[in-house]
PDB file of N, CA and C in Angstrom:
ATOM      1  N   MET L  35       0.847  -1.174   0.000  1.00  0.00           N
ATOM      2  CA  MET L  35       0.000   0.000   0.000  1.00  0.00           C
ATOM      3  C   MET L  35       0.892   1.236   0.000  1.00  0.00           C
ATOM      4  N   SER L  36       0.555   2.156  -0.849  1.00  0.00           N
ATOM      5  CA  SER L  36       1.342   3.386  -0.937  1.00  0.00           C
ATOM      6  C   SER L  36       0.994   4.323   0.219  1.00  0.00           C
ATOM      7  N   ASN L  37       1.876   5.277   0.472  1.00  0.00           N
ATOM      8  CA  ASN L  37       1.599   6.268   1.510  1.00  0.00           C
ATOM      9  C   ASN L  37       0.340   7.067   1.185  1.00  0.00           C
ATOM     10  N   GLU L  38       0.162   7.377  -0.102  1.00  0.00           N
ATOM     11  CA  GLU L  38      -1.019   8.145  -0.510  1.00  0.00           C
ATOM     12  C   GLU L  38      -2.299   7.367  -0.229  1.00  0.00           C
ATOM     13  N   GLU L  39      -2.277   6.064  -0.517  1.00  0.00           N
ATOM     14  CA  GLU L  39      -3.449   5.230  -0.264  1.00  0.00           C
ATOM     15  C   GLU L  39      -3.728   5.134   1.239  1.00  0.00           C
ATOM     16  N   ALA L  40      -2.675   4.955   2.038  1.00  0.00           N
ATOM     17  CA  ALA L  40      -2.836   4.889   3.493  1.00  0.00           C
ATOM     18  C   ALA L  40      -3.392   6.201   4.028  1.00  0.00           C
ATOM     19  N   GLU L  41      -2.900   7.317   3.522  1.00  0.00           N
ATOM     20  CA  GLU L  41      -3.393   8.613   3.971  1.00  0.00           C
ATOM     21  C   GLU L  41      -4.868   8.794   3.613  1.00  0.00           C
ATOM     22  N   ARG L  42      -5.260   8.322   2.440  1.00  0.00           N
ATOM     23  CA  ARG L  42      -6.665   8.416   2.027  1.00  0.00           C
ATOM     24  C   ARG L  42      -7.544   7.576   2.962  1.00  0.00           C
ATOM     25  N   ILE L  43      -7.103   6.367   3.266  1.00  0.00           N
ATOM     26  CA  ILE L  43      -7.877   5.494   4.159  1.00  0.00           C
ATOM     27  C   ILE L  43      -7.955   6.104   5.554  1.00  0.00           C
ATOM     28  N   GLU L  44      -6.855   6.660   6.040  1.00  0.00           N
ATOM     29  CA  GLU L  44      -6.858   7.302   7.358  1.00  0.00           C
ATOM     30  C   GLU L  44      -7.818   8.489   7.379  1.00  0.00           C
ATOM     31  N   LYS L  45      -7.882   9.243   6.280  1.00  0.00           N
ATOM     32  CA  LYS L  45      -8.828  10.359   6.191  1.00  0.00           C
ATOM     33  C   LYS L  45     -10.260   9.841   6.238  1.00  0.00           C
ATOM     34  N   ILE L  46     -10.548   8.757   5.540  1.00  0.00           N
ATOM     35  CA  ILE L  46     -11.893   8.174   5.549  1.00  0.00           C
ATOM     36  C   ILE L  46     -12.258   7.735   6.967  1.00  0.00           C
ATOM     37  N   LEU L  47     -11.341   7.022   7.639  1.00  0.00           N
ATOM     38  CA  LEU L  47     -11.613   6.567   9.009  1.00  0.00           C
ATOM     39  C   LEU L  47     -11.846   7.749   9.943  1.00  0.00           C
ATOM     40  N   THR L  48     -11.105   8.827   9.743  1.00  0.00           N
ATOM     41  CA  THR L  48     -11.294  10.037  10.546  1.00  0.00           C
ATOM     42  C   THR L  48     -12.628  10.690  10.220  1.00  0.00           C
ATOM     43  N   ASP L  49     -12.931  10.831   8.926  1.00  0.00           N
ATOM     44  CA  ASP L  49     -14.209  11.434   8.507  1.00  0.00           C
ATOM     45  C   ASP L  49     -15.398  10.664   9.064  1.00  0.00           C
ATOM     46  N   LEU L  50     -15.265   9.345   9.159  1.00  0.00           N
ATOM     47  CA  LEU L  50     -16.343   8.505   9.674  1.00  0.00           C
ATOM     48  C   LEU L  50     -16.415   8.523  11.201  1.00  0.00           C
ATOM     49  N   GLY L  51     -15.431   9.145  11.847  1.00  0.00           N
ATOM     50  CA  GLY L  51     -15.429   9.212  13.302  1.00  0.00           C
ATOM     51  C   GLY L  51     -15.039   7.905  13.965  1.00  0.00           C
ATOM     52  N   ILE L  52     -14.364   7.050  13.210  1.00  0.00           N
ATOM     53  CA  ILE L  52     -13.959   5.746  13.759  1.00  0.00           C
ATOM     54  C   ILE L  52     -12.683   5.887  14.574  1.00  0.00           C
ATOM     55  N   CYS L  53     -11.727   6.625  14.067  1.00  0.00           N
ATOM     56  CA  CYS L  53     -10.500   6.871  14.804  1.00  0.00           C
ATOM     57  C   CYS L  53      -9.824   8.121  14.246  1.00  0.00           C
ATOM     58  N   THR L  54      -8.837   8.595  14.969  1.00  0.00           N
ATOM     59  CA  THR L  54      -8.043   9.718  14.500  1.00  0.00           C
ATOM     60  C   THR L  54      -6.580   9.305  14.520  1.00  0.00           C
ATOM     61  N   PHE L  55      -5.792  10.031  13.783  1.00  0.00           N
ATOM     62  CA  PHE L  55      -4.369   9.723  13.661  1.00  0.00           C
ATOM     63  C   PHE L  55      -3.579  10.953  14.064  1.00  0.00           C
ATOM     64  N   GLN L  56      -2.665  10.749  14.998  1.00  0.00           N
ATOM     65  CA  GLN L  56      -1.790  11.822  15.470  1.00  0.00           C
ATOM     66  C   GLN L  56      -0.366  11.366  15.221  1.00  0.00           C
ATOM     67  N   GLY L  57       0.149  11.702  14.048  1.00  0.00           N
ATOM     68  CA  GLY L  57       1.447  11.179  13.646  1.00  0.00           C
ATOM     69  C   GLY L  57       1.313   9.681  13.454  1.00  0.00           C
ATOM     70  N   ARG L  58       2.112   8.907  14.182  1.00  0.00           N
ATOM     71  CA  ARG L  58       2.034   7.448  14.076  1.00  0.00           C
ATOM     72  C   ARG L  58       1.112   6.843  15.139  1.00  0.00           C
ATOM     73  N   LYS L  59       0.476   7.693  15.931  1.00  0.00           N
ATOM     74  CA  LYS L  59      -0.415   7.224  16.997  1.00  0.00           C
ATOM     75  C   LYS L  59      -1.858   7.185  16.489  1.00  0.00           C
ATOM     76  N   VAL L  60      -2.546   6.094  16.791  1.00  0.00           N
ATOM     77  CA  VAL L  60      -3.955   5.926  16.431  1.00  0.00           C
ATOM     78  C   VAL L  60      -4.775   6.082  17.699  1.00  0.00           C
ATOM     79  N   VAL L  61      -5.825   6.895  17.617  1.00  0.00           N
ATOM     80  CA  VAL L  61      -6.697   7.104  18.765  1.00  0.00           C
ATOM     81  C   VAL L  61      -8.080   6.551  18.425  1.00  0.00           C
ATOM     82  N   LEU L  62      -8.506   5.556  19.216  1.00  0.00           N
ATOM     83  CA  LEU L  62      -9.840   4.950  19.086  1.00  0.00           C
ATOM     84  C   LEU L  62     -10.671   5.374  20.289  1.00  0.00           C
ATOM     85  N   SER L  63     -11.983   5.444  20.104  1.00  0.00           N
ATOM     86  CA  SER L  63     -12.861   5.688  21.243  1.00  0.00           C
ATOM     87  C   SER L  63     -12.734   4.499  22.200  1.00  0.00           C
ATOM     88  N   GLU L  64     -13.140   4.701  23.454  1.00  0.00           N
ATOM     89  CA  GLU L  64     -13.094   3.603  24.431  1.00  0.00           C
ATOM     90  C   GLU L  64     -13.906   2.410  23.942  1.00  0.00           C
ATOM     91  N   GLU L  65     -15.061   2.705  23.345  1.00  0.00           N
ATOM     92  CA  GLU L  65     -15.935   1.636  22.841  1.00  0.00           C
ATOM     93  C   GLU L  65     -15.227   0.824  21.754  1.00  0.00           C
ATOM     94  N   LEU L  66     -14.613   1.506  20.798  1.00  0.00           N
ATOM     95  CA  LEU L  66     -13.936   0.779  19.725  1.00  0.00           C
ATOM     96  C   LEU L  66     -12.659   0.108  20.209  1.00  0.00           C
ATOM     97  N   LEU L  67     -11.989   0.704  21.175  1.00  0.00           N
ATOM     98  CA  LEU L  67     -10.807   0.054  21.742  1.00  0.00           C
ATOM     99  C   LEU L  67     -11.215  -1.248  22.415  1.00  0.00           C
ATOM    100  N   SER L  68     -12.334  -1.224  23.117  1.00  0.00           N
ATOM    101  CA  SER L  68     -12.845  -2.435  23.749  1.00  0.00           C
ATOM    102  C   SER L  68     -13.172  -3.493  22.692  1.00  0.00           C
ATOM    103  N   VAL L  69     -13.802  -3.077  21.604  1.00  0.00           N
ATOM    104  CA  VAL L  69     -14.113  -3.997  20.506  1.00  0.00           C
ATOM    105  C   VAL L  69     -12.817  -4.556  19.922  1.00  0.00           C
ATOM    106  N   ALA L  70     -11.850  -3.682  19.700  1.00  0.00           N
ATOM    107  CA  ALA L  70     -10.578  -4.109  19.110  1.00  0.00           C
ATOM    108  C   ALA L  70      -9.895  -5.163  19.965  1.00  0.00           C
ATOM    109  N   LEU L  71      -9.941  -4.975  21.278  1.00  0.00           N
ATOM    110  CA  LEU L  71      -9.230  -5.880  22.182  1.00  0.00           C
ATOM    111  C   LEU L  71     -10.007  -7.156  22.485  1.00  0.00           C
ATOM    112  N   SER L  72     -11.288  -7.182  22.151  1.00  0.00           N
ATOM    113  CA  SER L  72     -12.078  -8.370  22.445  1.00  0.00           C
ATOM    114  C   SER L  72     -12.439  -9.179  21.197  1.00  0.00           C
ATOM    115  N   THR L  73     -11.982  -8.736  20.043  1.00  0.00           N
ATOM    116  CA  THR L  73     -12.314  -9.411  18.790  1.00  0.00           C
ATOM    117  C   THR L  73     -11.230 -10.435  18.467  1.00  0.00           C
ATOM    118  N   ASN L  74     -11.643 -11.674  18.228  1.00  0.00           N
ATOM    119  CA  ASN L  74     -10.650 -12.695  17.908  1.00  0.00           C
ATOM    120  C   ASN L  74     -10.203 -12.570  16.450  1.00  0.00           C
ATOM    121  N   ALA L  75      -9.109 -13.203  16.152  1.00  0.00           N
ATOM    122  CA  ALA L  75      -8.496 -13.075  14.829  1.00  0.00           C
ATOM    123  C   ALA L  75      -9.428 -13.494  13.705  1.00  0.00           C
ATOM    124  N   GLU L  76     -10.236 -14.528  13.941  1.00  0.00           N
ATOM    125  CA  GLU L  76     -11.111 -15.050  12.889  1.00  0.00           C
ATOM    126  C   GLU L  76     -12.213 -14.068  12.505  1.00  0.00           C
ATOM    127  N   SER L  77     -12.662 -13.254  13.455  1.00  0.00           N
ATOM    128  CA  SER L  77     -13.772 -12.352  13.160  1.00  0.00           C
ATOM    129  C   SER L  77     -13.354 -10.886  13.041  1.00  0.00           C
ATOM    130  N   ARG L  78     -12.073 -10.605  13.180  1.00  0.00           N
ATOM    131  CA  ARG L  78     -11.578  -9.221  13.184  1.00  0.00           C
ATOM    132  C   ARG L  78     -12.002  -8.445  11.935  1.00  0.00           C
ATOM    133  N   TYR L  79     -11.807  -9.027  10.763  1.00  0.00           N
ATOM    134  CA  TYR L  79     -12.157  -8.330   9.525  1.00  0.00           C
ATOM    135  C   TYR L  79     -13.668  -8.100   9.446  1.00  0.00           C
ATOM    136  N   ASN L  80     -14.467  -9.118   9.782  1.00  0.00           N
ATOM    137  CA  ASN L  80     -15.927  -8.985   9.709  1.00  0.00           C
ATOM    138  C   ASN L  80     -16.434  -7.891  10.647  1.00  0.00           C
ATOM    139  N   VAL L  81     -15.874  -7.827  11.841  1.00  0.00           N
ATOM    140  CA  VAL L  81     -16.261  -6.794  12.802  1.00  0.00           C
ATOM    141  C   VAL L  81     -15.877  -5.417  12.262  1.00  0.00           C
ATOM    142  N   ALA L  82     -14.680  -5.315  11.717  1.00  0.00           N
ATOM    143  CA  ALA L  82     -14.233  -4.040  11.148  1.00  0.00           C
ATOM    144  C   ALA L  82     -15.142  -3.619   9.996  1.00  0.00           C
ATOM    145  N   MET L  83     -15.509  -4.568   9.146  1.00  0.00           N
ATOM    146  CA  MET L  83     -16.392  -4.260   8.014  1.00  0.00           C
ATOM    147  C   MET L  83     -17.753  -3.782   8.515  1.00  0.00           C
ATOM    148  N   GLU L  84     -18.287  -4.424   9.541  1.00  0.00           N
ATOM    149  CA  GLU L  84     -19.576  -4.001  10.108  1.00  0.00           C
ATOM    150  C   GLU L  84     -19.502  -2.572  10.628  1.00  0.00           C
ATOM    151  N   ILE L  85     -18.427  -2.256  11.333  1.00  0.00           N
ATOM    152  CA  ILE L  85     -18.253  -0.911  11.903  1.00  0.00           C
ATOM    153  C   ILE L  85     -18.183   0.123  10.787  1.00  0.00           C
ATOM    154  N   VAL L  86     -17.356  -0.132   9.783  1.00  0.00           N
ATOM    155  CA  VAL L  86     -17.191   0.823   8.681  1.00  0.00           C
ATOM    156  C   VAL L  86     -18.503   0.979   7.915  1.00  0.00           C
ATOM    157  N   ALA L  87     -19.126  -0.134   7.568  1.00  0.00           N
ATOM    158  CA  ALA L  87     -20.370  -0.073   6.793  1.00  0.00           C
ATOM    159  C   ALA L  87     -21.466   0.676   7.570  1.00  0.00           C
ATOM    160  N   LYS L  88     -21.549   0.424   8.871  1.00  0.00           N
ATOM    161  CA  LYS L  88     -22.553   1.092   9.704  1.00  0.00           C
ATOM    162  C   LYS L  88     -22.308   2.598   9.728  1.00  0.00           C
ATOM    163  N   ARG L  89     -21.061   3.012   9.891  1.00  0.00           N
ATOM    164  CA  ARG L  89     -20.741   4.440   9.932  1.00  0.00           C
ATOM    165  C   ARG L  89     -20.994   5.107   8.576  1.00  0.00           C
ATOM    166  N   VAL L  90     -20.676   4.409   7.501  1.00  0.00           N
ATOM    167  CA  VAL L  90     -20.932   4.945   6.160  1.00  0.00           C
ATOM    168  C   VAL L  90     -22.428   5.210   6.001  1.00  0.00           C
ATOM    169  N   GLU L  91     -23.229   4.243   6.442  1.00  0.00           N
ATOM    170  CA  GLU L  91     -24.685   4.385   6.334  1.00  0.00           C
ATOM    171  C   GLU L  91     -25.211   5.496   7.245  1.00  0.00           C
ATOM    172  N   GLU L  92     -24.754   5.509   8.507  1.00  0.00           N
ATOM    173  CA  GLU L  92     -25.226   6.508   9.475  1.00  0.00           C
ATOM    174  C   GLU L  92     -24.934   7.935   9.017  1.00  0.00           C
ATOM    175  N   LYS L  93     -23.763   8.112   8.455  1.00  0.00           N
ATOM    176  CA  LYS L  93     -23.335   9.450   8.055  1.00  0.00           C
ATOM    177  C   LYS L  93     -23.669   9.768   6.601  1.00  0.00           C
ATOM    178  N   SER L  94     -24.313   8.828   5.911  1.00  0.00           N
ATOM    179  CA  SER L  94     -24.580   8.985   4.474  1.00  0.00           C
ATOM    180  C   SER L  94     -23.303   9.423   3.757  1.00  0.00           C
ATOM    181  N   TYR L  95     -22.217   8.752   4.113  1.00  0.00           N
ATOM    182  CA  TYR L  95     -20.892   9.111   3.617  1.00  0.00           C
ATOM    183  C   TYR L  95     -20.746   8.722   2.148  1.00  0.00           C
ATOM    184  N   THR L  96     -20.285   9.662   1.349  1.00  0.00           N
ATOM    185  CA  THR L  96     -20.142   9.418  -0.090  1.00  0.00           C
ATOM    186  C   THR L  96     -18.689   9.459  -0.544  1.00  0.00           C
ATOM    187  N   GLY L  97     -17.764   9.430   0.405  1.00  0.00           N
ATOM    188  CA  GLY L  97     -16.354   9.554   0.068  1.00  0.00           C
ATOM    189  C   GLY L  97     -15.671   8.265  -0.359  1.00  0.00           C
ATOM    190  N   LEU L  98     -16.407   7.166  -0.452  1.00  0.00           N
ATOM    191  CA  LEU L  98     -15.819   5.899  -0.876  1.00  0.00           C
ATOM    192  C   LEU L  98     -16.064   5.696  -2.365  1.00  0.00           C
ATOM    193  N   SER L  99     -15.063   5.146  -3.022  1.00  0.00           N
ATOM    194  CA  SER L  99     -15.215   4.890  -4.460  1.00  0.00           C
ATOM    195  C   SER L  99     -15.496   3.410  -4.698  1.00  0.00           C
ATOM    196  N   GLY L 100     -16.601   2.923  -4.154  1.00  0.00           N
ATOM    197  CA  GLY L 100     -17.029   1.556  -4.414  1.00  0.00           C
ATOM    198  C   GLY L 100     -16.696   0.571  -3.312  1.00  0.00           C
ATOM    199  N   ASP L 101     -17.149  -0.677  -3.539  1.00  0.00           N
ATOM    200  CA  ASP L 101     -16.964  -1.740  -2.549  1.00  0.00           C
ATOM    201  C   ASP L 101     -15.507  -2.089  -2.329  1.00  0.00           C
ATOM    202  N   ASN L 102     -14.679  -1.956  -3.361  1.00  0.00           N
ATOM    203  CA  ASN L 102     -13.263  -2.261  -3.226  1.00  0.00           C
ATOM    204  C   ASN L 102     -12.617  -1.353  -2.180  1.00  0.00           C
ATOM    205  N   GLU L 103     -12.970  -0.077  -2.204  1.00  0.00           N
ATOM    206  CA  GLU L 103     -12.396   0.834  -1.221  1.00  0.00           C
ATOM    207  C   GLU L 103     -12.963   0.568   0.173  1.00  0.00           C
ATOM    208  N   LEU L 104     -14.228   0.220   0.266  1.00  0.00           N
ATOM    209  CA  LEU L 104     -14.825  -0.173   1.547  1.00  0.00           C
ATOM    210  C   LEU L 104     -14.055  -1.351   2.133  1.00  0.00           C
ATOM    211  N   ASP L 105     -13.726  -2.317   1.295  1.00  0.00           N
ATOM    212  CA  ASP L 105     -12.955  -3.478   1.711  1.00  0.00           C
ATOM    213  C   ASP L 105     -11.573  -3.064   2.221  1.00  0.00           C
ATOM    214  N   LYS L 106     -10.914  -2.159   1.519  1.00  0.00           N
ATOM    215  CA  LYS L 106      -9.582  -1.690   1.939  1.00  0.00           C
ATOM    216  C   LYS L 106      -9.649  -0.985   3.291  1.00  0.00           C
ATOM    217  N   VAL L 107     -10.680  -0.165   3.480  1.00  0.00           N
ATOM    218  CA  VAL L 107     -10.835   0.550   4.747  1.00  0.00           C
ATOM    219  C   VAL L 107     -11.072  -0.445   5.889  1.00  0.00           C
ATOM    220  N   ALA L 108     -11.901  -1.462   5.643  1.00  0.00           N
ATOM    221  CA  ALA L 108     -12.166  -2.481   6.662  1.00  0.00           C
ATOM    222  C   ALA L 108     -10.892  -3.269   6.989  1.00  0.00           C
ATOM    223  N   HIS L 109     -10.111  -3.616   5.983  1.00  0.00           N
ATOM    224  CA  HIS L 109      -8.843  -4.317   6.232  1.00  0.00           C
ATOM    225  C   HIS L 109      -7.890  -3.452   7.045  1.00  0.00           C
ATOM    226  N   TYR L 110      -7.831  -2.174   6.737  1.00  0.00           N
ATOM    227  CA  TYR L 110      -6.960  -1.250   7.455  1.00  0.00           C
ATOM    228  C   TYR L 110      -7.386  -1.177   8.921  1.00  0.00           C
ATOM    229  N   LEU L 111      -8.700  -1.070   9.163  1.00  0.00           N
ATOM    230  CA  LEU L 111      -9.200  -1.025  10.530  1.00  0.00           C
ATOM    231  C   LEU L 111      -8.931  -2.344  11.254  1.00  0.00           C
ATOM    232  N   ALA L 112      -9.097  -3.459  10.570  1.00  0.00           N
ATOM    233  CA  ALA L 112      -8.799  -4.762  11.170  1.00  0.00           C
ATOM    234  C   ALA L 112      -7.322  -4.843  11.553  1.00  0.00           C
ATOM    235  N   THR L 113      -6.461  -4.271  10.736  1.00  0.00           N
ATOM    236  CA  THR L 113      -5.021  -4.245  11.040  1.00  0.00           C
ATOM    237  C   THR L 113      -4.762  -3.389  12.272  1.00  0.00           C
ATOM    238  N   ILE L 114      -5.469  -2.271  12.389  1.00  0.00           N
ATOM    239  CA  ILE L 114      -5.341  -1.428  13.590  1.00  0.00           C
ATOM    240  C   ILE L 114      -5.760  -2.232  14.823  1.00  0.00           C
ATOM    241  N   PHE L 115      -6.865  -2.964  14.719  1.00  0.00           N
ATOM    242  CA  PHE L 115      -7.309  -3.804  15.830  1.00  0.00           C
ATOM    243  C   PHE L 115      -6.214  -4.798  16.218  1.00  0.00           C
ATOM    244  N   TRP L 116      -5.578  -5.410  15.213  1.00  0.00           N
ATOM    245  CA  TRP L 116      -4.516  -6.384  15.466  1.00  0.00           C
ATOM    246  C   TRP L 116      -3.363  -5.725  16.221  1.00  0.00           C
ATOM    247  N   PHE L 117      -2.957  -4.513  15.767  1.00  0.00           N
ATOM    248  CA  PHE L 117      -1.870  -3.811  16.443  1.00  0.00           C
ATOM    249  C   PHE L 117      -2.244  -3.458  17.879  1.00  0.00           C
ATOM    250  N   MET L 118      -3.481  -3.064  18.104  1.00  0.00           N
ATOM    251  CA  MET L 118      -3.931  -2.741  19.466  1.00  0.00           C
ATOM    252  C   MET L 118      -3.837  -3.975  20.361  1.00  0.00           C
ATOM    253  N   GLU L 119      -4.250  -5.113  19.821  1.00  0.00           N
ATOM    254  CA  GLU L 119      -4.186  -6.364  20.587  1.00  0.00           C
ATOM    255  C   GLU L 119      -2.729  -6.702  20.921  1.00  0.00           C
ATOM    256  N   LYS L 120      -1.844  -6.595  19.949  1.00  0.00           N
ATOM    257  CA  LYS L 120      -0.427  -6.895  20.183  1.00  0.00           C
ATOM    258  C   LYS L 120       0.175  -5.947  21.212  1.00  0.00           C
ATOM    259  N   LYS L 121      -0.202  -4.677  21.129  1.00  0.00           N
ATOM    260  CA  LYS L 121       0.302  -3.686  22.075  1.00  0.00           C
ATOM    261  C   LYS L 121      -0.137  -4.035  23.496  1.00  0.00           C
ATOM    262  N   GLN L 122      -1.397  -4.475  23.641  1.00  0.00           N
ATOM    263  CA  GLN L 122      -1.894  -4.878  24.963  1.00  0.00           C
ATOM    264  C   GLN L 122      -1.148  -6.105  25.462  1.00  0.00           C
ATOM    265  N   GLU L 123      -0.917  -7.080  24.576  1.00  0.00           N
ATOM    266  CA  GLU L 123      -0.193  -8.286  24.969  1.00  0.00           C
ATOM    267  C   GLU L 123       1.227  -7.955  25.407  1.00  0.00           C
ATOM    268  N   GLU L 124       1.885  -7.050  24.706  1.00  0.00           N
ATOM    269  CA  GLU L 124       3.236  -6.635  25.079  1.00  0.00           C
ATOM    270  C   GLU L 124       3.236  -5.972  26.444  1.00  0.00           C
ATOM    271  N   GLY L 125       2.222  -5.162  26.700  1.00  0.00           N
ATOM    272  CA  GLY L 125       2.100  -4.505  27.997  1.00  0.00           C
ATOM    273  C   GLY L 125       1.942  -5.501  29.118  1.00  0.00           C
ATOM    274  N   ARG L 126       1.132  -6.536  28.867  1.00  0.00           N
ATOM    275  CA  ARG L 126       0.936  -7.585  29.880  1.00  0.00           C
ATOM    276  C   ARG L 126       2.236  -8.346  30.120  1.00  0.00           C
ATOM    277  N   SER L 127       2.955  -8.664  29.051  1.00  0.00           N
ATOM    278  CA  SER L 127       4.185  -9.440  29.235  1.00  0.00           C
ATOM    279  C   SER L 127       5.248  -8.604  29.934  1.00  0.00           C
ATOM    280  N   LEU L 128       5.251  -7.296  29.729  1.00  0.00           N
ATOM    281  CA  LEU L 128       6.196  -6.439  30.436  1.00  0.00           C
ATOM    282  C   LEU L 128       5.848  -6.361  31.924  1.00  0.00           C
ATOM    283  N   GLN L 129       4.552  -6.354  32.231  1.00  0.00           N
ATOM    284  CA  GLN L 129       4.130  -6.297  33.629  1.00  0.00           C
ATOM    285  C   GLN L 129       4.497  -7.579  34.367  1.00  0.00           C
ATOM    286  N   HIS L 130       4.532  -8.704  33.661  1.00  0.00           N
ATOM    287  CA  HIS L 130       4.837  -9.985  34.294  1.00  0.00           C
ATOM    288  C   HIS L 130       6.318 -10.321  34.276  1.00  0.00           C
ATOM    289  N   ALA L 131       7.126  -9.495  33.655  1.00  0.00           N
ATOM    290  CA  ALA L 131       8.564  -9.786  33.548  1.00  0.00           C
ATOM    291  C   ALA L 131       9.280  -9.483  34.848  1.00  0.00           C
TER     292      ALA L 131
END
């Protein structure tokens, strides 16, 4: 994925109110952080797709260029969820060290 494509997806996620980006830091609402940390690997993409699709519908968002871009945004969000989970696991392992 190019930087331009990533920036476009990050703008969409921000426009939808799903998360914000502060440099390399991702900020999720408490509700979405809870979802991210409780979603297993098998359902991560499906949960992300539901969240994105719901927000697109709620906001009558027209900034997506078709289902392919919706899919890319959902994959990007699922990847964010994965990173959040890994970050939490690292924190736990540091606390137990």
